[in-house]
Amino acid sequence: MIPVTKPYLPDKIRYLKYITEIFEREWLTNNGPLVQQFELKLKDHLKFENLLFVGNGTIALQLAIKALGLKGEIITTPFSYVATTSSIVWEGCQPVFADIDRKTLNIDPDKIEAVVTTKTSAILATHCFGNACDIQRISEIAEKYNLKVIYDAAHCFGTLYDGKSIFEYGDISTCSLHATKLIHSVEGGLVCSKDKDVFERIWYMRNFGHDGPEEFNGLGINGKNSEFHAAMGLCVLEDFNLIKEKRLNQSRYYDYLLENLPLERPHIQTKCDYNYAYYPILLSNEEKCLKVKGALEMENIFPRRYFYPALNKLDYLNSEENPVSDDCSSRILCLPLYHKLAEFEQEKISNIIAGEL
Ligand SMILES: *Cc1c(COP(=O)(O)O)cnc(C)c1O
């Protein structure tokens, strides 16, 4: 079976060494030494100081919305994983969708301005598949209308923008370290903010608002992560170069194998140094997409329709059509891409696709 992705598993001996240490220390969670060590390694790796390791990428988004005190409407992308929208709703705000750019699959700045109202408090945009949004235009719009910006950078571990970690942009950027993501800690997430005050607020919020055992500094929640998760994160992060290089080579090999087929690929934003986290292809229409998917499934190969349905179709929302997003989501497939995927498997996948087009 070839799934769309498989988690990266590091050397077991190395992982068990950390686990043995945990058993000896008997310190399992609550900002333990491995969580602290993982955060230090991340800061060093990303060359960025203000980041916090949290329970998952969804609580990271919720903390971000809460920390900025957002109310009313949040303009967001219809083309993302459900957590981007559900976090907005969960935090009592209203998602308002702005359609995406057909080339990059990211929120279209031209569509953002059209839906700004007096109730708009922020823009929550996803750097889809690890490809940067039009950060410059978004920050110009945010400044003009006095809006906060949160980037859901769940797919972006290792992505650079203008030579810096993409997590530096926006008022807050969040990342997911879920098992299916490029770098993972089984479950996990990051909240990043250059703003010292915002960062400090989230530092308290992550741990129930605790300021020592008997004092509290504001409202908080359990956003912490554990020593066991940090141990996995440390092991996987150590192999980052290996993981990224493999993805780069696999992506280039797909590019080569699929070169002459009638497919579209997202355009990488200028200034974006891409992390090759996913390999999406756009077929000419939904019928072709389903035909290719069916043919692959017959051979036990399981691409995924990321992201289908588009989020404006969620049944707990009353949203308008977003024609570009609806169209792209109806004919997109993410091809299998993971560390152990072999060249002969990529060849098989590409041959099956070619046979259907
Ligand atoms: C994975 C993902 C999330 C959620 O992250 P979890 O760590 O699974 O909670 C949020 N947004 C996007 C775009 C994602 O792909």
mmCIF file of C-alpha atoms and ligand atoms in Angstrom:
data_model
loop_
_atom_site.group_PDB
_atom_site.id
_atom_site.type_symbol
_atom_site.label_atom_id
_atom_site.label_comp_id
_atom_site.label_asym_id
_atom_site.label_seq_id
_atom_site.Cartn_x
_atom_site.Cartn_y
_atom_site.Cartn_z
ATOM 1 C CA MET A 1 0.000 0.000 0.000
ATOM 2 C CA ILE A 2 1.246 3.472 -0.852
ATOM 3 C CA PRO A 3 -0.537 6.138 1.237
ATOM 4 C CA VAL A 4 -0.342 9.878 0.605
ATOM 5 C CA THR A 5 2.114 10.169 3.472
ATOM 6 C CA LYS A 6 3.858 8.171 6.164
ATOM 7 C CA PRO A 7 5.333 9.639 9.324
ATOM 8 C CA TYR A 8 9.104 9.917 9.471
ATOM 9 C CA LEU A 9 10.510 7.630 12.147
ATOM 10 C CA PRO A 10 13.982 8.454 13.428
ATOM 11 C CA ASP A 11 16.552 5.984 14.703
ATOM 12 C CA LYS A 12 14.883 3.960 17.454
ATOM 13 C CA ILE A 13 17.977 3.665 19.645
ATOM 14 C CA ARG A 14 18.376 7.442 19.675
ATOM 15 C CA TYR A 15 14.721 7.894 20.625
ATOM 16 C CA LEU A 16 14.889 5.252 23.360
ATOM 17 C CA LYS A 17 17.899 6.993 24.872
ATOM 18 C CA TYR A 18 15.736 10.059 25.481
ATOM 19 C CA ILE A 19 12.908 7.881 26.809
ATOM 20 C CA THR A 20 15.254 6.146 29.262
ATOM 21 C CA GLU A 21 16.292 9.583 30.534
ATOM 22 C CA ILE A 22 12.638 10.480 31.065
ATOM 23 C CA PHE A 23 12.105 7.311 33.102
ATOM 24 C CA GLU A 24 15.126 8.161 35.227
ATOM 25 C CA ARG A 25 14.066 11.772 35.813
ATOM 26 C CA GLU A 26 10.379 10.963 36.348
ATOM 27 C CA TRP A 27 9.544 14.393 34.876
ATOM 28 C CA LEU A 28 6.954 13.775 32.178
ATOM 29 C CA THR A 29 5.443 17.140 31.323
ATOM 30 C CA ASN A 30 5.104 20.787 32.506
ATOM 31 C CA ASN A 31 7.991 22.477 30.729
ATOM 32 C CA GLY A 32 10.458 19.660 31.349
ATOM 33 C CA PRO A 33 14.104 19.602 30.262
ATOM 34 C CA LEU A 34 13.410 17.986 26.868
ATOM 35 C CA VAL A 35 10.690 20.512 26.026
ATOM 36 C CA GLN A 36 13.153 23.282 26.891
ATOM 37 C CA GLN A 37 15.902 21.611 24.895
ATOM 38 C CA PHE A 38 13.595 21.160 21.893
ATOM 39 C CA GLU A 39 12.621 24.834 21.996
ATOM 40 C CA LEU A 40 16.284 25.856 22.122
ATOM 41 C CA LYS A 41 17.097 23.612 19.146
ATOM 42 C CA LEU A 42 14.161 25.032 17.205
ATOM 43 C CA LYS A 43 15.242 28.617 17.918
ATOM 44 C CA ASP A 44 18.733 27.804 16.793
ATOM 45 C CA HIS A 45 17.549 25.962 13.694
ATOM 46 C CA LEU A 46 15.034 28.614 12.651
ATOM 47 C CA LYS A 47 17.239 31.529 13.770
ATOM 48 C CA PHE A 48 14.210 32.939 15.522
ATOM 49 C CA GLU A 49 13.785 33.458 19.254
ATOM 50 C CA ASN A 50 10.111 33.964 20.009
ATOM 51 C CA LEU A 51 8.564 30.547 19.602
ATOM 52 C CA LEU A 52 6.649 28.258 21.932
ATOM 53 C CA PHE A 53 6.166 24.496 21.635
ATOM 54 C CA VAL A 54 2.479 23.710 22.233
ATOM 55 C CA GLY A 55 0.136 20.698 22.200
ATOM 56 C CA ASN A 56 -0.779 20.796 18.518
ATOM 57 C CA GLY A 57 -1.240 23.102 15.544
ATOM 58 C CA THR A 58 -4.910 23.666 16.328
ATOM 59 C CA ILE A 59 -4.404 24.895 19.889
ATOM 60 C CA ALA A 60 -1.647 27.070 18.399
ATOM 61 C CA LEU A 61 -4.279 28.781 16.213
ATOM 62 C CA GLN A 62 -6.703 29.102 19.104
ATOM 63 C CA LEU A 63 -4.022 30.648 21.321
ATOM 64 C CA ALA A 64 -3.168 33.056 18.517
ATOM 65 C CA ILE A 65 -6.768 34.231 18.103
ATOM 66 C CA LYS A 66 -7.188 34.548 21.877
ATOM 67 C CA ALA A 67 -3.889 36.316 22.474
ATOM 68 C CA LEU A 68 -4.717 39.003 19.917
ATOM 69 C CA GLY A 69 -8.156 39.427 21.490
ATOM 70 C CA LEU A 70 -9.882 39.008 18.137
ATOM 71 C CA LYS A 71 -13.621 39.592 17.856
ATOM 72 C CA GLY A 72 -16.170 39.755 15.050
ATOM 73 C CA GLU A 73 -15.096 38.770 11.564
ATOM 74 C CA ILE A 74 -11.834 37.170 10.513
ATOM 75 C CA ILE A 75 -11.035 37.063 6.817
ATOM 76 C CA THR A 76 -9.636 33.685 5.884
ATOM 77 C CA THR A 77 -8.933 31.287 3.051
ATOM 78 C CA PRO A 78 -11.441 28.668 1.929
ATOM 79 C CA PHE A 79 -8.583 26.454 0.742
ATOM 80 C CA SER A 80 -6.896 24.929 3.796
ATOM 81 C CA TYR A 81 -7.291 22.193 6.345
ATOM 82 C CA VAL A 82 -10.501 22.404 8.402
ATOM 83 C CA ALA A 83 -8.623 23.521 11.554
ATOM 84 C CA THR A 84 -7.997 26.958 10.027
ATOM 85 C CA THR A 85 -11.730 27.678 9.882
ATOM 86 C CA SER A 86 -12.874 25.652 12.872
ATOM 87 C CA SER A 87 -10.469 27.505 15.204
ATOM 88 C CA ILE A 88 -12.072 30.794 14.212
ATOM 89 C CA VAL A 89 -15.552 29.463 14.925
ATOM 90 C CA TRP A 90 -14.388 27.748 18.141
ATOM 91 C CA GLU A 91 -13.062 31.077 19.407
ATOM 92 C CA GLY A 92 -16.427 32.719 18.819
ATOM 93 C CA CYS A 93 -15.473 34.678 15.715
ATOM 94 C CA GLN A 94 -16.979 34.568 12.263
ATOM 95 C CA PRO A 95 -14.947 33.347 9.289
ATOM 96 C CA VAL A 96 -15.378 35.409 6.144
ATOM 97 C CA PHE A 97 -13.833 33.813 3.098
ATOM 98 C CA ALA A 98 -11.780 35.592 0.478
ATOM 99 C CA ASP A 99 -11.153 33.482 -2.593
ATOM 100 C CA ILE A 100 -7.728 32.170 -3.535
ATOM 101 C CA ASP A 101 -5.265 32.971 -6.257
ATOM 102 C CA ARG A 102 -5.476 30.349 -8.987
ATOM 103 C CA LYS A 103 -1.704 30.201 -9.414
ATOM 104 C CA THR A 104 -0.475 29.921 -5.802
ATOM 105 C CA LEU A 105 -3.635 28.448 -4.156
ATOM 106 C CA ASN A 106 -3.180 31.019 -1.376
ATOM 107 C CA ILE A 107 -5.628 33.741 -0.355
ATOM 108 C CA ASP A 108 -5.887 36.407 -3.063
ATOM 109 C CA PRO A 109 -5.076 39.882 -1.667
ATOM 110 C CA ASP A 110 -7.392 41.472 -4.239
ATOM 111 C CA LYS A 111 -10.297 39.500 -2.773
ATOM 112 C CA ILE A 112 -9.457 40.433 0.817
ATOM 113 C CA GLU A 113 -10.155 44.149 0.462
ATOM 114 C CA ALA A 114 -13.565 43.469 -1.036
ATOM 115 C CA VAL A 115 -14.798 41.707 2.113
ATOM 116 C CA VAL A 116 -13.385 44.050 4.794
ATOM 117 C CA THR A 117 -16.202 45.478 6.955
ATOM 118 C CA THR A 118 -16.333 47.497 10.178
ATOM 119 C CA LYS A 119 -16.486 44.191 12.049
ATOM 120 C CA THR A 120 -13.290 42.765 10.547
ATOM 121 C CA SER A 121 -10.577 42.276 13.150
ATOM 122 C CA ALA A 122 -7.988 40.150 11.387
ATOM 123 C CA ILE A 123 -6.780 38.122 8.433
ATOM 124 C CA LEU A 124 -6.003 34.437 9.027
ATOM 125 C CA ALA A 125 -4.198 33.124 5.960
ATOM 126 C CA THR A 126 -2.654 29.714 5.299
ATOM 127 C CA HIS A 127 0.673 29.339 3.507
ATOM 128 C CA CYS A 128 -0.807 26.445 1.604
ATOM 129 C CA PHE A 129 1.370 23.346 1.081
ATOM 130 C CA GLY A 130 4.350 25.288 2.440
ATOM 131 C CA ASN A 131 4.172 28.005 -0.259
ATOM 132 C CA ALA A 132 4.220 31.584 1.049
ATOM 133 C CA CYS A 133 1.215 33.887 0.739
ATOM 134 C CA ASP A 134 1.675 37.306 -0.822
ATOM 135 C CA ILE A 135 2.978 38.516 2.529
ATOM 136 C CA GLN A 136 3.793 42.016 1.355
ATOM 137 C CA ARG A 137 0.333 42.793 -0.034
ATOM 138 C CA ILE A 138 -1.365 41.230 2.976
ATOM 139 C CA SER A 139 0.627 43.361 5.387
ATOM 140 C CA GLU A 140 -0.183 46.491 3.350
ATOM 141 C CA ILE A 141 -3.908 45.702 3.520
ATOM 142 C CA ALA A 142 -3.659 44.934 7.244
ATOM 143 C CA GLU A 143 -1.990 48.263 7.859
ATOM 144 C CA LYS A 144 -4.534 50.192 5.787
ATOM 145 C CA TYR A 145 -7.520 48.740 7.679
ATOM 146 C CA ASN A 146 -5.801 48.249 11.038
ATOM 147 C CA LEU A 147 -6.168 44.461 11.036
ATOM 148 C CA LYS A 148 -4.100 41.808 12.778
ATOM 149 C CA VAL A 149 -2.525 39.051 10.692
ATOM 150 C CA ILE A 150 -2.186 35.407 11.695
ATOM 151 C CA TYR A 151 -0.468 32.976 9.373
ATOM 152 C CA ASP A 152 -1.403 29.323 9.611
ATOM 153 C CA ALA A 153 2.065 28.062 8.704
ATOM 154 C CA ALA A 154 1.209 24.457 9.586
ATOM 155 C CA HIS A 155 2.865 23.224 6.364
ATOM 156 C CA CYS A 156 5.869 25.505 6.541
ATOM 157 C CA PHE A 157 8.579 23.967 8.645
ATOM 158 C CA GLY A 158 11.784 24.943 6.867
ATOM 159 C CA THR A 159 10.161 27.421 4.460
ATOM 160 C CA LEU A 160 12.039 30.701 4.176
ATOM 161 C CA TYR A 161 10.637 33.998 2.972
ATOM 162 C CA ASP A 162 13.009 36.747 1.914
ATOM 163 C CA GLY A 163 15.851 34.767 3.513
ATOM 164 C CA LYS A 164 14.205 34.464 6.946
ATOM 165 C CA SER A 165 12.059 31.828 8.613
ATOM 166 C CA ILE A 166 8.506 32.282 7.380
ATOM 167 C CA PHE A 167 7.393 32.057 11.030
ATOM 168 C CA GLU A 168 8.664 35.622 11.524
ATOM 169 C CA TYR A 169 5.832 37.124 9.490
ATOM 170 C CA GLY A 170 2.432 38.337 10.617
ATOM 171 C CA ASP A 171 1.511 39.275 14.177
ATOM 172 C CA ILE A 172 1.584 35.553 14.904
ATOM 173 C CA SER A 173 2.526 32.502 12.858
ATOM 174 C CA THR A 174 1.565 28.999 13.892
ATOM 175 C CA CYS A 175 2.979 25.660 12.821
ATOM 176 C CA SER A 176 1.870 22.045 13.215
ATOM 177 C CA LEU A 177 4.266 19.302 14.263
ATOM 178 C CA HIS A 178 1.707 16.552 13.711
ATOM 179 C CA ALA A 179 3.039 13.134 12.629
ATOM 180 C CA THR A 180 2.072 13.775 8.994
ATOM 181 C CA LYS A 181 3.969 17.047 8.744
ATOM 182 C CA LEU A 182 7.518 17.472 7.427
ATOM 183 C CA ILE A 183 9.006 17.827 10.924
ATOM 184 C CA HIS A 184 6.962 16.330 13.728
ATOM 185 C CA SER A 185 6.779 15.468 17.418
ATOM 186 C CA VAL A 186 3.914 12.919 16.996
ATOM 187 C CA GLU A 187 1.485 15.657 18.112
ATOM 188 C CA GLY A 188 2.713 19.209 18.505
ATOM 189 C CA GLY A 189 2.609 22.773 17.329
ATOM 190 C CA LEU A 190 4.423 26.089 17.467
ATOM 191 C CA VAL A 191 3.274 29.623 18.136
ATOM 192 C CA CYS A 192 5.660 32.301 16.907
ATOM 193 C CA SER A 193 5.480 36.040 17.400
ATOM 194 C CA LYS A 194 8.027 38.796 17.044
ATOM 195 C CA ASP A 195 5.872 40.959 19.313
ATOM 196 C CA LYS A 196 7.282 40.621 22.836
ATOM 197 C CA ASP A 197 3.957 41.379 24.568
ATOM 198 C CA VAL A 198 1.973 38.912 22.473
ATOM 199 C CA PHE A 199 4.647 36.293 22.996
ATOM 200 C CA GLU A 200 4.591 36.811 26.749
ATOM 201 C CA ARG A 201 0.808 36.584 26.888
ATOM 202 C CA ILE A 202 0.874 33.252 25.060
ATOM 203 C CA TRP A 203 3.635 32.022 27.368
ATOM 204 C CA TYR A 204 1.171 32.361 30.281
ATOM 205 C CA MET A 205 -1.875 31.242 28.285
ATOM 206 C CA ARG A 206 -0.180 27.982 27.316
ATOM 207 C CA ASN A 207 0.012 26.949 30.976
ATOM 208 C CA PHE A 208 -3.420 27.871 32.406
ATOM 209 C CA GLY A 209 -2.195 31.417 33.089
ATOM 210 C CA HIS A 210 0.049 30.137 35.886
ATOM 211 C CA ASP A 211 2.566 32.624 37.230
ATOM 212 C CA GLY A 212 4.029 30.314 39.840
ATOM 213 C CA PRO A 213 2.028 27.712 41.778
ATOM 214 C CA GLU A 214 -0.435 30.105 43.398
ATOM 215 C CA GLU A 215 -0.545 33.146 41.160
ATOM 216 C CA PHE A 216 -2.246 33.647 37.809
ATOM 217 C CA ASN A 217 -1.592 36.093 35.020
ATOM 218 C CA GLY A 218 -4.791 36.206 32.979
ATOM 219 C CA LEU A 219 -6.906 33.531 31.357
ATOM 220 C CA GLY A 220 -5.161 30.400 30.161
ATOM 221 C CA ILE A 221 -5.693 26.895 28.870
ATOM 222 C CA ASN A 222 -3.727 23.657 28.689
ATOM 223 C CA GLY A 223 -1.602 24.253 25.596
ATOM 224 C CA LYS A 224 1.478 22.424 26.892
ATOM 225 C CA ASN A 225 3.314 19.538 25.347
ATOM 226 C CA SER A 226 5.149 16.615 26.975
ATOM 227 C CA GLU A 227 8.648 15.225 27.350
ATOM 228 C CA PHE A 228 7.785 12.195 25.202
ATOM 229 C CA HIS A 229 6.687 14.437 22.342
ATOM 230 C CA ALA A 230 9.733 16.654 22.720
ATOM 231 C CA ALA A 231 11.933 13.533 22.539
ATOM 232 C CA MET A 232 10.454 12.644 19.142
ATOM 233 C CA GLY A 233 10.731 16.264 18.023
ATOM 234 C CA LEU A 234 14.425 16.361 18.954
ATOM 235 C CA CYS A 235 15.157 13.157 17.039
ATOM 236 C CA VAL A 236 13.247 14.197 13.919
ATOM 237 C CA LEU A 237 14.670 17.728 13.893
ATOM 238 C CA GLU A 238 18.176 16.284 13.977
ATOM 239 C CA ASP A 239 17.429 14.633 10.620
ATOM 240 C CA PHE A 240 15.978 17.786 9.038
ATOM 241 C CA ASN A 241 18.585 18.115 6.281
ATOM 242 C CA LEU A 242 18.150 14.502 5.295
ATOM 243 C CA ILE A 243 14.354 14.800 5.265
ATOM 244 C CA LYS A 244 14.302 18.035 3.271
ATOM 245 C CA GLU A 245 16.817 16.843 0.715
ATOM 246 C CA LYS A 246 14.878 13.638 0.137
ATOM 247 C CA ARG A 247 11.668 15.604 -0.468
ATOM 248 C CA LEU A 248 13.443 17.940 -2.837
ATOM 249 C CA ASN A 249 14.789 15.024 -4.873
ATOM 250 C CA GLN A 250 11.456 13.196 -4.885
ATOM 251 C CA SER A 251 9.669 16.374 -6.002
ATOM 252 C CA ARG A 252 12.165 16.896 -8.810
ATOM 253 C CA TYR A 253 11.723 13.289 -9.864
ATOM 254 C CA TYR A 254 7.939 13.702 -10.054
ATOM 255 C CA ASP A 255 8.524 16.920 -12.040
ATOM 256 C CA TYR A 256 10.608 14.932 -14.496
ATOM 257 C CA LEU A 257 8.254 11.940 -14.688
ATOM 258 C CA LEU A 258 5.117 14.062 -15.140
ATOM 259 C CA GLU A 259 6.743 16.701 -17.321
ATOM 260 C CA ASN A 260 4.750 16.348 -20.512
ATOM 261 C CA LEU A 261 1.342 15.600 -19.028
ATOM 262 C CA PRO A 262 -1.597 18.040 -19.030
ATOM 263 C CA LEU A 263 -1.290 18.932 -15.338
ATOM 264 C CA GLU A 264 -0.900 22.168 -13.442
ATOM 265 C CA ARG A 265 1.318 22.749 -10.440
ATOM 266 C CA PRO A 266 1.070 25.628 -7.970
ATOM 267 C CA HIS A 267 3.442 28.519 -8.647
ATOM 268 C CA ILE A 268 5.869 29.212 -5.847
ATOM 269 C CA GLN A 269 5.622 32.780 -4.534
ATOM 270 C CA THR A 270 8.611 34.999 -5.316
ATOM 271 C CA LYS A 271 10.986 35.342 -2.345
ATOM 272 C CA CYS A 272 9.771 31.971 -1.048
ATOM 273 C CA ASP A 273 12.363 29.262 -0.494
ATOM 274 C CA TYR A 274 10.030 26.278 -0.617
ATOM 275 C CA ASN A 275 10.237 23.225 1.699
ATOM 276 C CA TYR A 276 8.814 20.586 -0.694
ATOM 277 C CA ALA A 277 6.377 19.386 1.955
ATOM 278 C CA TYR A 278 3.665 18.255 -0.505
ATOM 279 C CA TYR A 279 3.267 17.379 -4.171
ATOM 280 C CA PRO A 280 -0.114 18.684 -5.344
ATOM 281 C CA ILE A 281 -1.229 18.350 -8.967
ATOM 282 C CA LEU A 282 -4.264 19.968 -10.579
ATOM 283 C CA LEU A 283 -6.069 17.931 -13.217
ATOM 284 C CA SER A 284 -8.053 19.642 -15.978
ATOM 285 C CA ASN A 285 -11.418 18.909 -14.329
ATOM 286 C CA GLU A 286 -13.061 16.933 -11.524
ATOM 287 C CA GLU A 287 -13.904 13.993 -13.751
ATOM 288 C CA LYS A 288 -10.227 13.548 -14.720
ATOM 289 C CA CYS A 289 -9.237 13.952 -11.088
ATOM 290 C CA LEU A 290 -11.567 11.191 -9.922
ATOM 291 C CA LYS A 291 -10.511 8.964 -12.817
ATOM 292 C CA VAL A 292 -6.828 9.298 -11.876
ATOM 293 C CA LYS A 293 -7.608 8.788 -8.194
ATOM 294 C CA GLY A 294 -9.669 5.664 -8.971
ATOM 295 C CA ALA A 295 -6.945 4.194 -11.181
ATOM 296 C CA LEU A 296 -4.320 4.729 -8.470
ATOM 297 C CA GLU A 297 -6.584 3.230 -5.813
ATOM 298 C CA MET A 298 -7.039 0.124 -7.962
ATOM 299 C CA GLU A 299 -3.294 -0.359 -7.531
ATOM 300 C CA ASN A 300 -3.400 0.274 -3.777
ATOM 301 C CA ILE A 301 -2.043 3.818 -4.096
ATOM 302 C CA PHE A 302 -3.902 6.464 -2.123
ATOM 303 C CA PRO A 303 -3.446 10.098 -3.099
ATOM 304 C CA ARG A 304 -5.625 12.565 -1.162
ATOM 305 C CA ARG A 305 -7.942 15.326 -2.271
ATOM 306 C CA TYR A 306 -6.253 18.060 -0.236
ATOM 307 C CA PHE A 307 -8.250 20.179 0.222
ATOM 308 C CA TYR A 308 -11.692 18.921 -0.628
ATOM 309 C CA PRO A 309 -14.309 20.071 0.097
ATOM 310 C CA ALA A 310 -13.340 23.745 0.218
ATOM 311 C CA LEU A 311 -14.010 25.171 3.685
ATOM 312 C CA ASN A 312 -16.817 27.519 2.620
ATOM 313 C CA LYS A 313 -18.812 24.296 2.113
ATOM 314 C CA LEU A 314 -18.673 23.307 5.806
ATOM 315 C CA ASP A 315 -22.177 22.468 6.952
ATOM 316 C CA TYR A 316 -21.998 24.668 10.064
ATOM 317 C CA LEU A 317 -21.357 27.748 7.958
ATOM 318 C CA ASN A 318 -23.486 29.800 5.646
ATOM 319 C CA SER A 319 -20.985 30.894 3.095
ATOM 320 C CA GLU A 320 -21.057 32.200 -0.417
ATOM 321 C CA GLU A 321 -19.381 30.538 -3.339
ATOM 322 C CA ASN A 322 -15.671 31.028 -3.824
ATOM 323 C CA PRO A 323 -15.398 30.027 -7.472
ATOM 324 C CA VAL A 324 -11.620 29.697 -7.733
ATOM 325 C CA SER A 325 -11.268 27.706 -4.558
ATOM 326 C CA ASP A 326 -14.288 25.540 -5.385
ATOM 327 C CA ASP A 327 -12.819 24.833 -8.806
ATOM 328 C CA CYS A 328 -9.274 24.053 -7.583
ATOM 329 C CA SER A 329 -10.483 21.884 -4.728
ATOM 330 C CA SER A 330 -12.605 19.819 -7.116
ATOM 331 C CA ARG A 331 -9.619 18.806 -9.256
ATOM 332 C CA ILE A 332 -6.590 18.708 -6.998
ATOM 333 C CA LEU A 333 -4.729 15.630 -5.794
ATOM 334 C CA CYS A 334 -1.756 15.416 -3.464
ATOM 335 C CA LEU A 335 0.490 12.600 -4.638
ATOM 336 C CA PRO A 336 2.242 10.273 -2.183
ATOM 337 C CA LEU A 337 5.344 11.964 -0.753
ATOM 338 C CA TYR A 338 7.236 10.656 2.253
ATOM 339 C CA HIS A 339 10.753 9.762 3.243
ATOM 340 C CA LYS A 340 10.595 6.073 2.364
ATOM 341 C CA LEU A 341 8.818 6.507 -0.970
ATOM 342 C CA ALA A 342 11.059 4.790 -3.557
ATOM 343 C CA GLU A 343 11.846 5.936 -7.084
ATOM 344 C CA PHE A 344 10.247 2.825 -8.582
ATOM 345 C CA GLU A 345 7.048 3.671 -6.697
ATOM 346 C CA GLN A 346 7.105 7.217 -8.082
ATOM 347 C CA GLU A 347 7.558 5.710 -11.550
ATOM 348 C CA LYS A 348 4.588 3.407 -11.039
ATOM 349 C CA ILE A 349 2.412 6.296 -9.803
ATOM 350 C CA SER A 350 3.429 8.479 -12.740
ATOM 351 C CA ASN A 351 2.772 5.724 -15.267
ATOM 352 C CA ILE A 352 -0.717 5.146 -13.925
ATOM 353 C CA ILE A 353 -1.457 8.886 -14.090
ATOM 354 C CA ALA A 354 -0.102 9.088 -17.639
ATOM 355 C CA GLY A 355 -2.329 6.165 -18.625
ATOM 356 C CA GLU A 356 -5.428 8.101 -17.599
ATOM 357 C CA LEU A 357 -4.631 11.426 -19.274
HETATM 358 C C1 LIG B 1 -2.310 20.001 10.142
HETATM 359 C C2 LIG B 1 -2.925 21.346 10.000
HETATM 360 C C3 LIG B 1 -3.453 22.040 11.097
HETATM 361 C C4 LIG B 1 -3.676 21.399 12.426
HETATM 362 O O1 LIG B 1 -2.544 20.971 13.055
HETATM 363 P P1 LIG B 1 -2.670 19.832 14.181
HETATM 364 O O2 LIG B 1 -1.265 19.782 14.718
HETATM 365 O O3 LIG B 1 -3.065 18.567 13.490
HETATM 366 O O4 LIG B 1 -3.657 20.279 15.184
HETATM 367 C C5 LIG B 1 -3.876 23.352 10.905
HETATM 368 N N1 LIG B 1 -3.818 23.937 9.712
HETATM 369 C C6 LIG B 1 -3.347 23.293 8.623
HETATM 370 C C7 LIG B 1 -3.287 24.027 7.322
HETATM 371 C C8 LIG B 1 -2.912 21.973 8.714
HETATM 372 O O5 LIG B 1 -2.497 21.322 7.631
#
